[in-house]
Amino acid sequence: MLSRLLNSQTKTIGAAAGILAISALISRLLGLVREGLLASTFGAGPELDIYFVAFRVPDLVYSILVAGGIVVAFLPLFSEYFSRNETEAWQFTSSTLNVFLLLLISLCLVLFIFTPSLVRLIAPGFNPQQMDSTIFLTRLMLLSPIFFGLSSILSGVLHYFNRFLVYSLCPILYNLGIIFGILFLAPHFGILGVSLGVILGAALHFVIQIPSVITCGFKYKPLFNFKHPGIKRVFALMVPRMFGTAGLQINLIVITAIASTLSVGSVAIFNFANNLQHFPVGIIGASFAIAVFPVLSRSWAKAQKEEFITNFSSVFRQVLYLTIPVSALIFVLRNQIIGIILKHGQFGAADAQLTATCLGLFSFGIFALSLNLLLSRVFFSLQDTKTPTIIVLLAMALNIILSFYFIWLLKFSNSFTNFLTKAFSLSGGQEIAVIGLPLAFSIGAIFHFILLMIFLYRKIGDYKLEEIGSSALKIVIATVLMVGVSYLALNLISPFLNLQTFSGLLSQAVIVSLVAVLVYILVTFFLKSPELRSIWKKLGVSS
C-alpha cells in the first residue's frame, strides 16, 4: 500500500502543483520550527552569524551546479532519450550520475582547500575566532551539495514519470534532519550539531528517492562515458544558466559580506527574514513553476503555441492571485509572525523588531520572486537559457548597488533614517542599517520581473496581457480592501488579547488571517475572478 502510494502518478498541472504545494507547506512549516529553534537556542548572535555565513559556499555550489545546471538540463534530455530508446536513457542516467559525482567531489575538494580565502572574502567583518569556526563548518557542509547533486538527477527521472509524491518528501526530510541536529546534537556540539543535521538532511533527500527510481526501471551501471553526446549537451545547456545562478549567489554573498560589517547579529537578522519571505515563494511560486515546466516544454516542442500561451497565462494569473494578498498579509502581520516564530529564548525584542521590519520590506518583492521562478522556466521551455541569465545579472548589479546606497543613506542621512524609523515604529538609538538590504533586494526582484516580462513579450508576442491585466486589477482591488479590513480587525481585537504572550499573538494572527482570507475570497468572488474557480478545482491523482 505504501509503495503504491509513493509511486502514484499525477494527471494534471493542478494535481502536481497541489502535491508540491502541500509538500512545500509542510516543509516550510518545519522550516519555521527550525528557525524558531535556532533563534531560541542561539539568538541573533555570533554563533548564528557563523552558521549562516558557513552556508554560503555550499549553497553556491548547490545553486550553480545543481539548481542552476543539472535540474534545468537533465530532464529535457532524459525525456528525449527515453522516448527514443529506454536502454539508452538509463545508460545516460548512469553516466550523468557518475560524471557529476566525480565533478562535485573534485570541486568540493578544491573549495575545501581554498575555504579560508573564501570565508575572508564573504565575511570581512569577522574576528579571528569567528573566522576559524566558519572555515571549519564550511568545509564540513561541503558534503551537502554532493548529496543534492545526485538527488537532483533522480528527481529529474521522477518528474518525467510524474511521481511527484515521493519527490515532495525530500524537502520535508531535509528540514527534519536539521531539526534533529538542533534538538539532539546542538546540546552536545553547539552550532556544529546543526551543521551535522544539515548533512543528515541532505543524505535523506537523496536516499528517499532511490527505491522509486528503481521501480521506474533504473538499474545503476558504473559507466563513465565522458564523451557521451548527452553529457556534452547537458553541459551545453548548463553553462548559460550557471552564470545566472552564480549571479544570484554572488548577490547573496555580497549582501552577507555587507551585513557582516554591520552590528553583531545583522547576518542572522537578514537571513531569518529572507528565509521567512521564501515561505510563500516556495509554496506558491516554486510549486506552480515546477509543475508547469514539463507541460510548457512539450507544448513548445510540438509547436502548440496557443496551448503554450493558454497554460502560461492561466498559471501566471493563479500565482498572482495567491501571492499578492499573501504578501500584503505578511506585511500587516510582520510583527506577529516574528513574535510567534522567533521571539523566544535568546532572541530579544530589539532583534525581533529589526527582523520584522526586514520581513515587511521583503514582502514587497514576494510576488516578483514567485513569478520570476515561473518566467525563468518559460524561457527554459523555449530552450533559451541566455536571456534569463543576462536579466539575472542586471538585476544582481542593481541589487548590489542599491544595497550599498541604502546602507550609506541609513548611516548618514537623518531624514531617510527617521522616515523608516517612524514608518516601522523602530526604537530610537539602535543601528538599523541592515534594513537597507531587504529594501534593495525587493526592488531588484521587481526590476528582474519587469525585464523578464518585457523580453518574453519580445520573444513570443502577446501572451494574453489583457487577461493578465484584468485579473491583476481585480486582485489589487480585493487586496486593498483586505488590508483595510485586516488593520481594522487588528485594532478591534487587540484590547481583548494579551499581546505580550505567545497565545495572544497567535490568536491575533489567526483571527486577522481568517478575516483577511474571507474578505479576499468574497471580493474576488463578486468581481468574478476566474482564478478563484481555477484554484479550487479538484486535484486528481492516479496510481
mmCIF file of C-alpha atoms in Angstrom, residues 302-470:
data_model
loop_
_atom_site.group_PDB
_atom_site.id
_atom_site.type_symbol
_atom_site.label_atom_id
_atom_site.label_comp_id
_atom_site.label_asym_id
_atom_site.label_seq_id
_atom_site.Cartn_x
_atom_site.Cartn_y
_atom_site.Cartn_z
ATOM 1 C CA LYS A 302 5.130 20.317 -30.623
ATOM 2 C CA ALA A 303 4.654 23.871 -31.980
ATOM 3 C CA GLN A 304 1.406 24.236 -29.998
ATOM 4 C CA LYS A 305 1.874 27.931 -29.301
ATOM 5 C CA GLU A 306 -1.741 28.681 -28.394
ATOM 6 C CA GLU A 307 -1.796 25.888 -25.818
ATOM 7 C CA PHE A 308 1.559 27.101 -24.511
ATOM 8 C CA ILE A 309 0.279 30.656 -24.027
ATOM 9 C CA THR A 310 -3.009 29.492 -22.516
ATOM 10 C CA ASN A 311 -1.254 27.350 -19.906
ATOM 11 C CA PHE A 312 1.261 30.085 -19.123
ATOM 12 C CA SER A 313 -1.373 32.808 -18.755
ATOM 13 C CA SER A 314 -3.542 30.605 -16.524
ATOM 14 C CA VAL A 315 -0.692 29.657 -14.178
ATOM 15 C CA PHE A 316 0.675 33.227 -14.139
ATOM 16 C CA ARG A 317 -2.697 34.600 -13.036
ATOM 17 C CA GLN A 318 -3.132 31.916 -10.387
ATOM 18 C CA VAL A 319 0.283 32.682 -8.901
ATOM 19 C CA LEU A 320 -0.571 36.396 -8.935
ATOM 20 C CA TYR A 321 -3.952 35.695 -7.307
ATOM 21 C CA LEU A 322 -2.241 33.920 -4.414
ATOM 22 C CA THR A 323 0.968 35.886 -3.904
ATOM 23 C CA ILE A 324 -0.373 39.465 -3.902
ATOM 24 C CA PRO A 325 -2.728 39.008 -0.899
ATOM 25 C CA VAL A 326 -0.239 36.770 0.923
ATOM 26 C CA SER A 327 2.470 39.437 0.536
ATOM 27 C CA ALA A 328 0.116 42.097 1.865
ATOM 28 C CA LEU A 329 -0.943 39.952 4.808
ATOM 29 C CA ILE A 330 2.691 39.241 5.705
ATOM 30 C CA PHE A 331 3.314 42.991 5.772
ATOM 31 C CA VAL A 332 0.308 43.587 8.017
ATOM 32 C CA LEU A 333 1.224 40.747 10.406
ATOM 33 C CA ARG A 334 5.013 41.036 10.247
ATOM 34 C CA ASN A 335 5.402 41.767 13.967
ATOM 35 C CA GLN A 336 3.076 38.939 14.953
ATOM 36 C CA ILE A 337 4.885 36.490 12.639
ATOM 37 C CA ILE A 338 8.286 37.305 14.135
ATOM 38 C CA GLY A 339 6.892 37.289 17.659
ATOM 39 C CA ILE A 340 5.355 33.841 17.200
ATOM 40 C CA ILE A 341 8.248 32.189 15.367
ATOM 41 C CA LEU A 342 11.426 33.834 16.609
ATOM 42 C CA LYS A 343 10.909 35.915 19.745
ATOM 43 C CA HIS A 344 11.865 33.249 22.242
ATOM 44 C CA GLY A 345 14.822 32.402 24.446
ATOM 45 C CA GLN A 346 17.925 34.327 23.393
ATOM 46 C CA PHE A 347 16.134 36.261 20.624
ATOM 47 C CA GLY A 348 15.413 39.680 22.135
ATOM 48 C CA ALA A 349 12.847 42.398 21.441
ATOM 49 C CA ALA A 350 15.268 44.646 19.526
ATOM 50 C CA ASP A 351 16.303 41.766 17.250
ATOM 51 C CA ALA A 352 12.634 40.857 16.700
ATOM 52 C CA GLN A 353 11.788 44.452 15.792
ATOM 53 C CA LEU A 354 14.531 44.672 13.176
ATOM 54 C CA THR A 355 13.705 41.239 11.739
ATOM 55 C CA ALA A 356 10.024 42.193 11.446
ATOM 56 C CA THR A 357 10.996 45.369 9.581
ATOM 57 C CA CYS A 358 13.202 43.368 7.215
ATOM 58 C CA LEU A 359 10.343 40.929 6.616
ATOM 59 C CA GLY A 360 7.979 43.819 5.890
ATOM 60 C CA LEU A 361 10.371 45.223 3.296
ATOM 61 C CA PHE A 362 10.909 41.770 1.791
ATOM 62 C CA SER A 363 7.137 41.355 1.412
ATOM 63 C CA PHE A 364 7.033 43.975 -1.366
ATOM 64 C CA GLY A 365 9.022 41.654 -3.647
ATOM 65 C CA ILE A 366 7.400 38.301 -2.849
ATOM 66 C CA PHE A 367 5.065 38.393 -5.868
ATOM 67 C CA ALA A 368 8.022 39.171 -8.143
ATOM 68 C CA LEU A 369 10.201 36.378 -6.722
ATOM 69 C CA SER A 370 7.364 33.881 -7.188
ATOM 70 C CA LEU A 371 6.629 34.904 -10.762
ATOM 71 C CA ASN A 372 10.344 35.047 -11.626
ATOM 72 C CA LEU A 373 10.529 31.306 -10.955
ATOM 73 C CA LEU A 374 7.697 30.732 -13.440
ATOM 74 C CA LEU A 375 9.005 33.164 -16.054
ATOM 75 C CA SER A 376 12.501 31.669 -15.941
ATOM 76 C CA ARG A 377 11.114 28.202 -16.630
ATOM 77 C CA VAL A 378 9.090 29.605 -19.521
ATOM 78 C CA PHE A 379 12.369 30.674 -21.130
ATOM 79 C CA PHE A 380 13.904 27.257 -20.343
ATOM 80 C CA SER A 381 10.966 25.551 -22.073
ATOM 81 C CA LEU A 382 11.805 27.695 -25.119
ATOM 82 C CA GLN A 383 15.365 26.315 -24.835
ATOM 83 C CA ASP A 384 16.592 29.826 -24.088
ATOM 84 C CA THR A 385 18.872 29.991 -21.059
ATOM 85 C CA LYS A 386 20.813 33.064 -22.207
ATOM 86 C CA THR A 387 18.092 35.703 -21.878
ATOM 87 C CA PRO A 388 17.134 34.975 -18.245
ATOM 88 C CA THR A 389 20.825 34.765 -17.386
ATOM 89 C CA ILE A 390 21.538 38.257 -18.711
ATOM 90 C CA ILE A 391 18.487 39.587 -16.874
ATOM 91 C CA VAL A 392 19.584 37.944 -13.607
ATOM 92 C CA LEU A 393 22.995 39.585 -13.883
ATOM 93 C CA LEU A 394 21.431 43.009 -14.491
ATOM 94 C CA ALA A 395 19.106 42.578 -11.502
ATOM 95 C CA MET A 396 22.045 41.419 -9.376
ATOM 96 C CA ALA A 397 24.051 44.511 -10.280
ATOM 97 C CA LEU A 398 21.147 46.784 -9.347
ATOM 98 C CA ASN A 399 20.640 44.945 -6.065
ATOM 99 C CA ILE A 400 24.279 45.298 -5.032
ATOM 100 C CA ILE A 401 24.404 48.989 -5.979
ATOM 101 C CA LEU A 402 21.188 49.702 -4.055
ATOM 102 C CA SER A 403 22.431 47.716 -1.046
ATOM 103 C CA PHE A 404 25.489 49.934 -0.702
ATOM 104 C CA TYR A 405 23.414 53.036 -1.380
ATOM 105 C CA PHE A 406 20.709 52.299 1.198
ATOM 106 C CA ILE A 407 23.284 51.306 3.825
ATOM 107 C CA TRP A 408 25.038 54.630 3.210
ATOM 108 C CA LEU A 409 21.741 56.525 3.486
ATOM 109 C CA LEU A 410 20.811 54.786 6.735
ATOM 110 C CA LYS A 411 24.173 55.702 8.231
ATOM 111 C CA PHE A 412 24.470 59.288 7.028
ATOM 112 C CA SER A 413 21.010 60.551 6.046
ATOM 113 C CA ASN A 414 18.917 61.502 9.080
ATOM 114 C CA SER A 415 15.801 62.183 7.007
ATOM 115 C CA PHE A 416 15.815 58.719 5.368
ATOM 116 C CA THR A 417 16.597 57.024 8.686
ATOM 117 C CA ASN A 418 13.880 58.941 10.513
ATOM 118 C CA PHE A 419 11.342 58.133 7.803
ATOM 119 C CA LEU A 420 11.919 54.367 8.066
ATOM 120 C CA THR A 421 12.159 54.522 11.866
ATOM 121 C CA LYS A 422 8.740 56.165 12.080
ATOM 122 C CA ALA A 423 7.186 54.062 9.299
ATOM 123 C CA PHE A 424 8.081 50.823 11.065
ATOM 124 C CA SER A 425 7.895 52.139 14.655
ATOM 125 C CA LEU A 426 11.520 51.266 15.373
ATOM 126 C CA SER A 427 13.195 52.134 18.642
ATOM 127 C CA GLY A 428 15.449 55.145 18.585
ATOM 128 C CA GLY A 429 19.146 54.696 19.162
ATOM 129 C CA GLN A 430 19.541 51.228 17.626
ATOM 130 C CA GLU A 431 21.530 50.622 14.440
ATOM 131 C CA ILE A 432 19.037 49.913 11.665
ATOM 132 C CA ALA A 433 21.352 49.865 8.634
ATOM 133 C CA VAL A 434 20.554 46.179 7.992
ATOM 134 C CA ILE A 435 17.029 47.068 6.783
ATOM 135 C CA GLY A 436 18.573 48.646 3.690
ATOM 136 C CA LEU A 437 19.419 45.151 2.425
ATOM 137 C CA PRO A 438 15.859 43.749 2.090
ATOM 138 C CA LEU A 439 14.722 47.053 0.595
ATOM 139 C CA ALA A 440 17.365 46.737 -2.131
ATOM 140 C CA PHE A 441 16.541 43.045 -2.562
ATOM 141 C CA SER A 442 12.838 43.697 -3.192
ATOM 142 C CA ILE A 443 13.494 46.473 -5.683
ATOM 143 C CA GLY A 444 15.946 44.187 -7.511
ATOM 144 C CA ALA A 445 13.366 41.369 -7.640
ATOM 145 C CA ILE A 446 10.723 43.689 -9.126
ATOM 146 C CA PHE A 447 13.212 45.002 -11.691
ATOM 147 C CA HIS A 448 14.063 41.364 -12.558
ATOM 148 C CA PHE A 449 10.350 40.588 -13.020
ATOM 149 C CA ILE A 450 9.721 43.574 -15.293
ATOM 150 C CA LEU A 451 12.642 42.686 -17.573
ATOM 151 C CA LEU A 452 11.517 39.045 -17.845
ATOM 152 C CA MET A 453 8.021 40.163 -18.849
ATOM 153 C CA ILE A 454 9.351 42.581 -21.472
ATOM 154 C CA PHE A 455 11.750 40.106 -23.069
ATOM 155 C CA LEU A 456 9.198 37.289 -23.034
ATOM 156 C CA TYR A 457 6.804 39.533 -24.937
ATOM 157 C CA ARG A 458 9.514 40.239 -27.497
ATOM 158 C CA LYS A 459 10.172 36.528 -27.865
ATOM 159 C CA ILE A 460 6.662 35.052 -28.196
ATOM 160 C CA GLY A 461 4.423 38.075 -28.711
ATOM 161 C CA ASP A 462 1.214 38.750 -26.813
ATOM 162 C CA TYR A 463 0.735 36.186 -24.030
ATOM 163 C CA LYS A 464 -2.787 37.341 -23.162
ATOM 164 C CA LEU A 465 -1.654 40.510 -21.423
ATOM 165 C CA GLU A 466 -5.203 41.856 -21.459
ATOM 166 C CA GLU A 467 -6.390 38.841 -19.440
ATOM 167 C CA ILE A 468 -3.477 39.198 -17.052
ATOM 168 C CA GLY A 469 -4.106 42.937 -16.644
ATOM 169 C CA SER A 470 -7.823 42.418 -15.969
#
